[in-house]
Structure formats: C-alpha cells, structure tokens
Amino acid sequence: MNSLSVLQDEHSLQQTLRGLYREEELSAQTIRYTRLIDEFSRSEHADGQAFLIRAPGRVNLIGEHTDYNDCPVLPMAVDRDIIGICTPRDDRKVVVTDTDASFGSCRFTIDEPVPAHRPGHWGNYIQAAVQGLKDQQLEIRGFSLMIDSTIPSAAGLSSSSALVVLSALAALHAGGLQMENLRLAQLAAAAERYTGTAGGGMDQAAILLGETSRVLKIDFAPLRCRTVPFPEDHRILIAHSSISAPKTGSAMEAYNLRSLECSLAAALIGSYEVLQGRARCTLLGELPSGYDPSIALKQTGYTKDELQRHLGELCEEVPLRARLLSALEKSAEPSEGFSLLKRSRHVLSERRRVEQAARALEAGDMHSLGELMHVSHESCRDDMQISCTELDTLVEIGRQSGCIGCRLTGAGFGGCTVHLVHKDLLQDYRNQLSKRFYRDCMGITDPDRFLFTVVPSAGARILI
Ligand code: GLA
C-alpha cells in the first residue's frame, strides 16, 4: 500500500501503465488514472494508504457455451478494463463508488448475507466476490473502492466478471491476503453464480490469466491455460450489435436454459451409455471426441414430462438427478421443447473447432482460424440458438467485406461480434461496417462508439 501522493506521481504511474496499454494510448490512460486518484483523494473515503487495481474485459475468439460443459475456449483479456483505487477500512463495511456518478454507490456490511441488492444492480457482483471469499473462511476486512470502467456493459465482453475479479482482489489485498490465480479464477466463477447465472469459468480465468500479445487456450477440469502469440500483422475489431444483452432478465434466463439443456443432454446420453454397458458421463465434455449425440437423443425437442420420465426411469446411475429434476421443475418449457440434440451437437463440434483453432493460431494459419470462426457462428446461430438478427447481419456484412473471420462473442442474445482482420485492410473494413451495418441497417450516425479495436492484454492484478 502507498500514500496517495506516491500514486499521484505521474512519472511512476506512466511506468506502471507501460505495457498494459498501447503506446499511443499511454497519455490518455495516465490522465484517466490520475483523475480517478484525484477524485478518490477528494472523497470522504480517502485514507492515507491506498492501492490501484486493474481487471480487464475479455473477448472470446472461439469456444462459445463450451466452458460450463468442461470443453475448452480460446479467449484473450483486452485493453478495455475496470480500474480501481482502494483503501482498507477499520469497520466491516464495503463502500464502492463509480467515477460515473449515474451508477450510484454500493454499500454493505461484510456480515450481511448475499444477495441484498435488487436483481441487476452492479453491487451484486461485489457482494458475490466478498461472499465467495467468506465461503473459504477467509478473514475479510472492509474496504472503500472507487472504480472507472471502459468495458461496455451488457455487451458480451465480461464487464460483470471483471467487477467480480476486481472486487475479490480488492478484498484480498485490503486484508493483507493473497491467492494464486488459478484458485482465484475458480473461486470468482463459483462466486458469480450467486447472482443467478449458471455460468462457466471462461471469463474469470481469461481476466486473471491474460497476457500481453497472447491468446489463451483454456481447458477445464482441472482449470489450465496455455498461451499462444497473436500475430502482429492482424487486428481484432469489436463491433457491437447495439442490442443490449444484460446478464440479468431475459438474456440470463435464455443463458441458463442453454446450460440446463446441456446438463440434461449429458444426463440422457449418460443413461444411454450406461445401458449399453459403457462408461457413464455427467458432462458433455466427458464424451470421447467424435461422439455422435444423435445415437442417444431424438431429433425433436423434449417436453418437460418426457424429461421428467427419462430422468426418473433411466437415470438411476446418473448423479445430480435431483438437481436436474428441480432445475427442470423451475424452468418454463420452451415452445419447441428442450432442444437437447442441437445443444450437444453445438458443444461437441465447438470443442473440436477450439482445438483446431488453437493449432491454426500456433501455426500462424489465420485463414483456417477465420473459417472456423465462421462455422462457429453458424453453429451458435442454428444449434445453440444464441444469435439474433442484428448479430447475424453484422457477421454477414463482415464476411462480405473481407474479414478473415468473424462471429458473435460471449453469451449471445445481442452484444458484440469479433472480427479478425489483416492490419492493412482494417480502415477500409471498418468503413464498410460503419456504412453497411450501422448507417444503412441501423440508422446509427455515430458508429464509432460501437466499433473499436482491442489488443490482447495482461491479466487482473494489483498495480501499485
Ligand atoms: C458468458 C459466461 C461464460 C460463457 C459465455 C459463453 O460469458 O459467463 O461462462 O459461458 O457466456 O461462451
């Protein structure tokens, strides 16, 4: 921890930020951090000793809705981030404010049970982090935190997971504690489920394990990460569909339904395999590569009654049966039924694509990577059914405008698309999207707020 005047020293601040941001953005970032420190130093929470923290957003190149099935992903942490200045408190309170006053503040006492905020409030993510640490019997101290974010929210770039990770780091450091990144990533993923999403572990792992100029190949069970360099002559352009996909409300319900459908598919396949005298599986990721789910699952959707019967009669051997029956009970039946075959077809084919994509990136074969991104989008659209008209239109226009690969990224149902473009074609490509999607299709006259490049960036940590 340092005195506020040490944090305010512009020269050492710039030294700290070098490497975290692109050279041309260093001055603007230094100004941003200085403003945050100044604003905090004027607030009632400022104390003699403070520290700076940063948690990046992430973009996923390929491997969507695979993580909660224990199948791999290929994301990277990006240079859009949440930064925070934090000071420990002597009471048991957590007080968090945002430089954007319209967000209001979040205050709670560490001993309060979670959740205490209304659904959708950003304070839930801070409480979730604190609760996750408390569950590990860690002695958490109160803290005051002021944050500033450049990650668009409800856009599929993990602003909420970045907040969970940032809050966990703040709570740990304020209490003089430390935790190894892999353990913290798993803790943060479990903690975020307090907010109601049945998410996997990709976001928290990418946010913590990110590395400058490198893409992350993340595997689960056990969580592990290998990094692959991103080629210098290519660019990653993010294009927001302008459709908000909040991790609450209907997008959360649709996300959780996908997660439930995958678990149900694994349970039915598991029962089938046991009846055939073969090994049982409880997650799609446990199936051997090349497994054809249509052997065990029917083409059309399943009704709730049908699934309850299957789970009751066939799954004597499948653990988690009680959990699945209760989740099914609470879930509304989709009009087309529960689409188990489509979901498992997506997950199993996407798992194969992620492996191929990682190999292509390692070999510098960007065209194969791009082609896999296109096929992934089609599978997200047709089998996982997580796309929407705007995302599909953006991807279609992208493909016609000369990108190497593009697809929706993140949970889907709105949010962003990710485009892999050669650096020499970037400006022209950007102009095409501005005109053909934003102006012509959406009537948006200032597309620049929806279009930005990102670079692979370092993972979350205490800066000074
Ligand atoms: C959200 C979840 C992740 C992952 C993606 C989809 O970002 O938080 O765990 O499932 O959606 O790939």
GROMACS .gro file of N, CA, C and O and ligand atoms in nm, residues 58 60 63-68 158 161 192 199-203 247 255 410-411, ligand 1:
model
   92
   58ARG      N    1  -1.275  -0.928  -2.150
   58ARG     CA    2  -1.219  -1.033  -2.237
   58ARG      C    3  -1.303  -1.044  -2.364
   58ARG      O    4  -1.421  -1.007  -2.367
   60ASN      N    5  -1.385  -1.344  -2.661
   60ASN     CA    6  -1.364  -1.487  -2.691
   60ASN      C    7  -1.354  -1.504  -2.842
   60ASN      O    8  -1.444  -1.465  -2.916
   63GLY      N    9  -1.523  -2.086  -2.910
   63GLY     CA   10  -1.550  -2.175  -2.796
   63GLY      C   11  -1.661  -2.113  -2.713
   63GLY      O   12  -1.639  -2.072  -2.601
   64GLU      N   13  -1.781  -2.108  -2.772
   64GLU     CA   14  -1.893  -2.040  -2.703
   64GLU      C   15  -1.987  -2.141  -2.639
   64GLU      O   16  -2.024  -2.243  -2.701
   65HIS      N   17  -2.024  -2.113  -2.514
   65HIS     CA   18  -2.111  -2.203  -2.435
   65HIS      C   19  -2.050  -2.342  -2.423
   65HIS      O   20  -2.121  -2.441  -2.418
   66THR      N   21  -1.918  -2.345  -2.424
   66THR     CA   22  -1.849  -2.473  -2.405
   66THR      C   23  -1.799  -2.487  -2.261
   66THR      O   24  -1.792  -2.597  -2.208
   67ASP      N   25  -1.765  -2.372  -2.197
   67ASP     CA   26  -1.695  -2.379  -2.068
   67ASP      C   27  -1.775  -2.454  -1.962
   67ASP      O   28  -1.720  -2.536  -1.888
   68TYR      N   29  -1.907  -2.431  -1.954
   68TYR     CA   30  -1.984  -2.499  -1.848
   68TYR      C   31  -2.008  -2.646  -1.879
   68TYR      O   32  -2.070  -2.718  -1.801
  158SER      N   33  -1.769  -0.923  -2.075
  158SER     CA   34  -1.740  -0.962  -1.935
  158SER      C   35  -1.715  -0.848  -1.838
  158SER      O   36  -1.629  -0.858  -1.750
  161SER      N   37  -1.790  -0.994  -1.484
  161SER     CA   38  -1.687  -1.081  -1.425
  161SER      C   39  -1.563  -1.000  -1.389
  161SER      O   40  -1.495  -1.030  -1.291
  192GLU      N   41  -1.965  -1.585  -0.873
  192GLU     CA   42  -2.056  -1.510  -0.962
  192GLU      C   43  -2.191  -1.579  -0.976
  192GLU      O   44  -2.292  -1.516  -1.008
  199GLY      N   45  -2.322  -1.977  -1.506
  199GLY     CA   46  -2.209  -1.960  -1.598
  199GLY      C   47  -2.098  -2.061  -1.578
  199GLY      O   48  -2.091  -2.132  -1.477
  200GLY      N   49  -2.006  -2.065  -1.674
  200GLY     CA   50  -1.887  -2.149  -1.665
  200GLY      C   51  -1.772  -2.067  -1.609
  200GLY      O   52  -1.794  -1.965  -1.543
  201GLY      N   53  -1.649  -2.107  -1.639
  201GLY     CA   54  -1.534  -2.040  -1.578
  201GLY      C   55  -1.447  -1.964  -1.675
  201GLY      O   56  -1.338  -1.919  -1.639
  202MET      N   57  -1.493  -1.947  -1.801
  202MET     CA   58  -1.406  -1.883  -1.900
  202MET      C   59  -1.369  -1.740  -1.862
  202MET      O   60  -1.252  -1.701  -1.868
  203ASP      N   61  -1.468  -1.659  -1.826
  203ASP     CA   62  -1.446  -1.515  -1.813
  203ASP      C   63  -1.346  -1.484  -1.703
  203ASP      O   64  -1.250  -1.408  -1.723
  247LYS      N   65  -2.670  -0.945  -1.825
  247LYS     CA   66  -2.659  -1.077  -1.760
  247LYS      C   67  -2.769  -1.093  -1.655
  247LYS      O   68  -2.752  -1.158  -1.554
  255TYR      N   69  -2.976  -1.784  -2.125
  255TYR     CA   70  -2.844  -1.844  -2.100
  255TYR      C   71  -2.859  -1.967  -2.010
  255TYR      O   72  -2.808  -2.075  -2.040
  410GLY      N   73  -1.916  -1.415  -2.672
  410GLY     CA   74  -1.979  -1.408  -2.540
  410GLY      C   75  -2.107  -1.488  -2.537
  410GLY      O   76  -2.132  -1.574  -2.623
  411ALA      N   77  -2.192  -1.456  -2.440
  411ALA     CA   78  -2.313  -1.536  -2.420
  411ALA      C   79  -2.411  -1.528  -2.536
  411ALA      O   80  -2.489  -1.619  -2.559
  465GLA     C1   81  -2.084  -1.589  -2.055
  465GLA     C2   82  -2.048  -1.680  -1.939
  465GLA     C3   83  -1.931  -1.770  -1.973
  465GLA     C4   84  -1.953  -1.844  -2.106
  465GLA     C5   85  -2.002  -1.747  -2.214
  465GLA     C6   86  -2.043  -1.818  -2.340
  465GLA     O1   87  -1.981  -1.501  -2.080
  465GLA     O2   88  -2.015  -1.603  -1.825
  465GLA     O3   89  -1.906  -1.859  -1.868
  465GLA     O4   90  -2.042  -1.950  -2.088
  465GLA     O5   91  -2.109  -1.667  -2.171
  465GLA     O6   92  -1.937  -1.883  -2.400
   0.00000   0.00000   0.00000
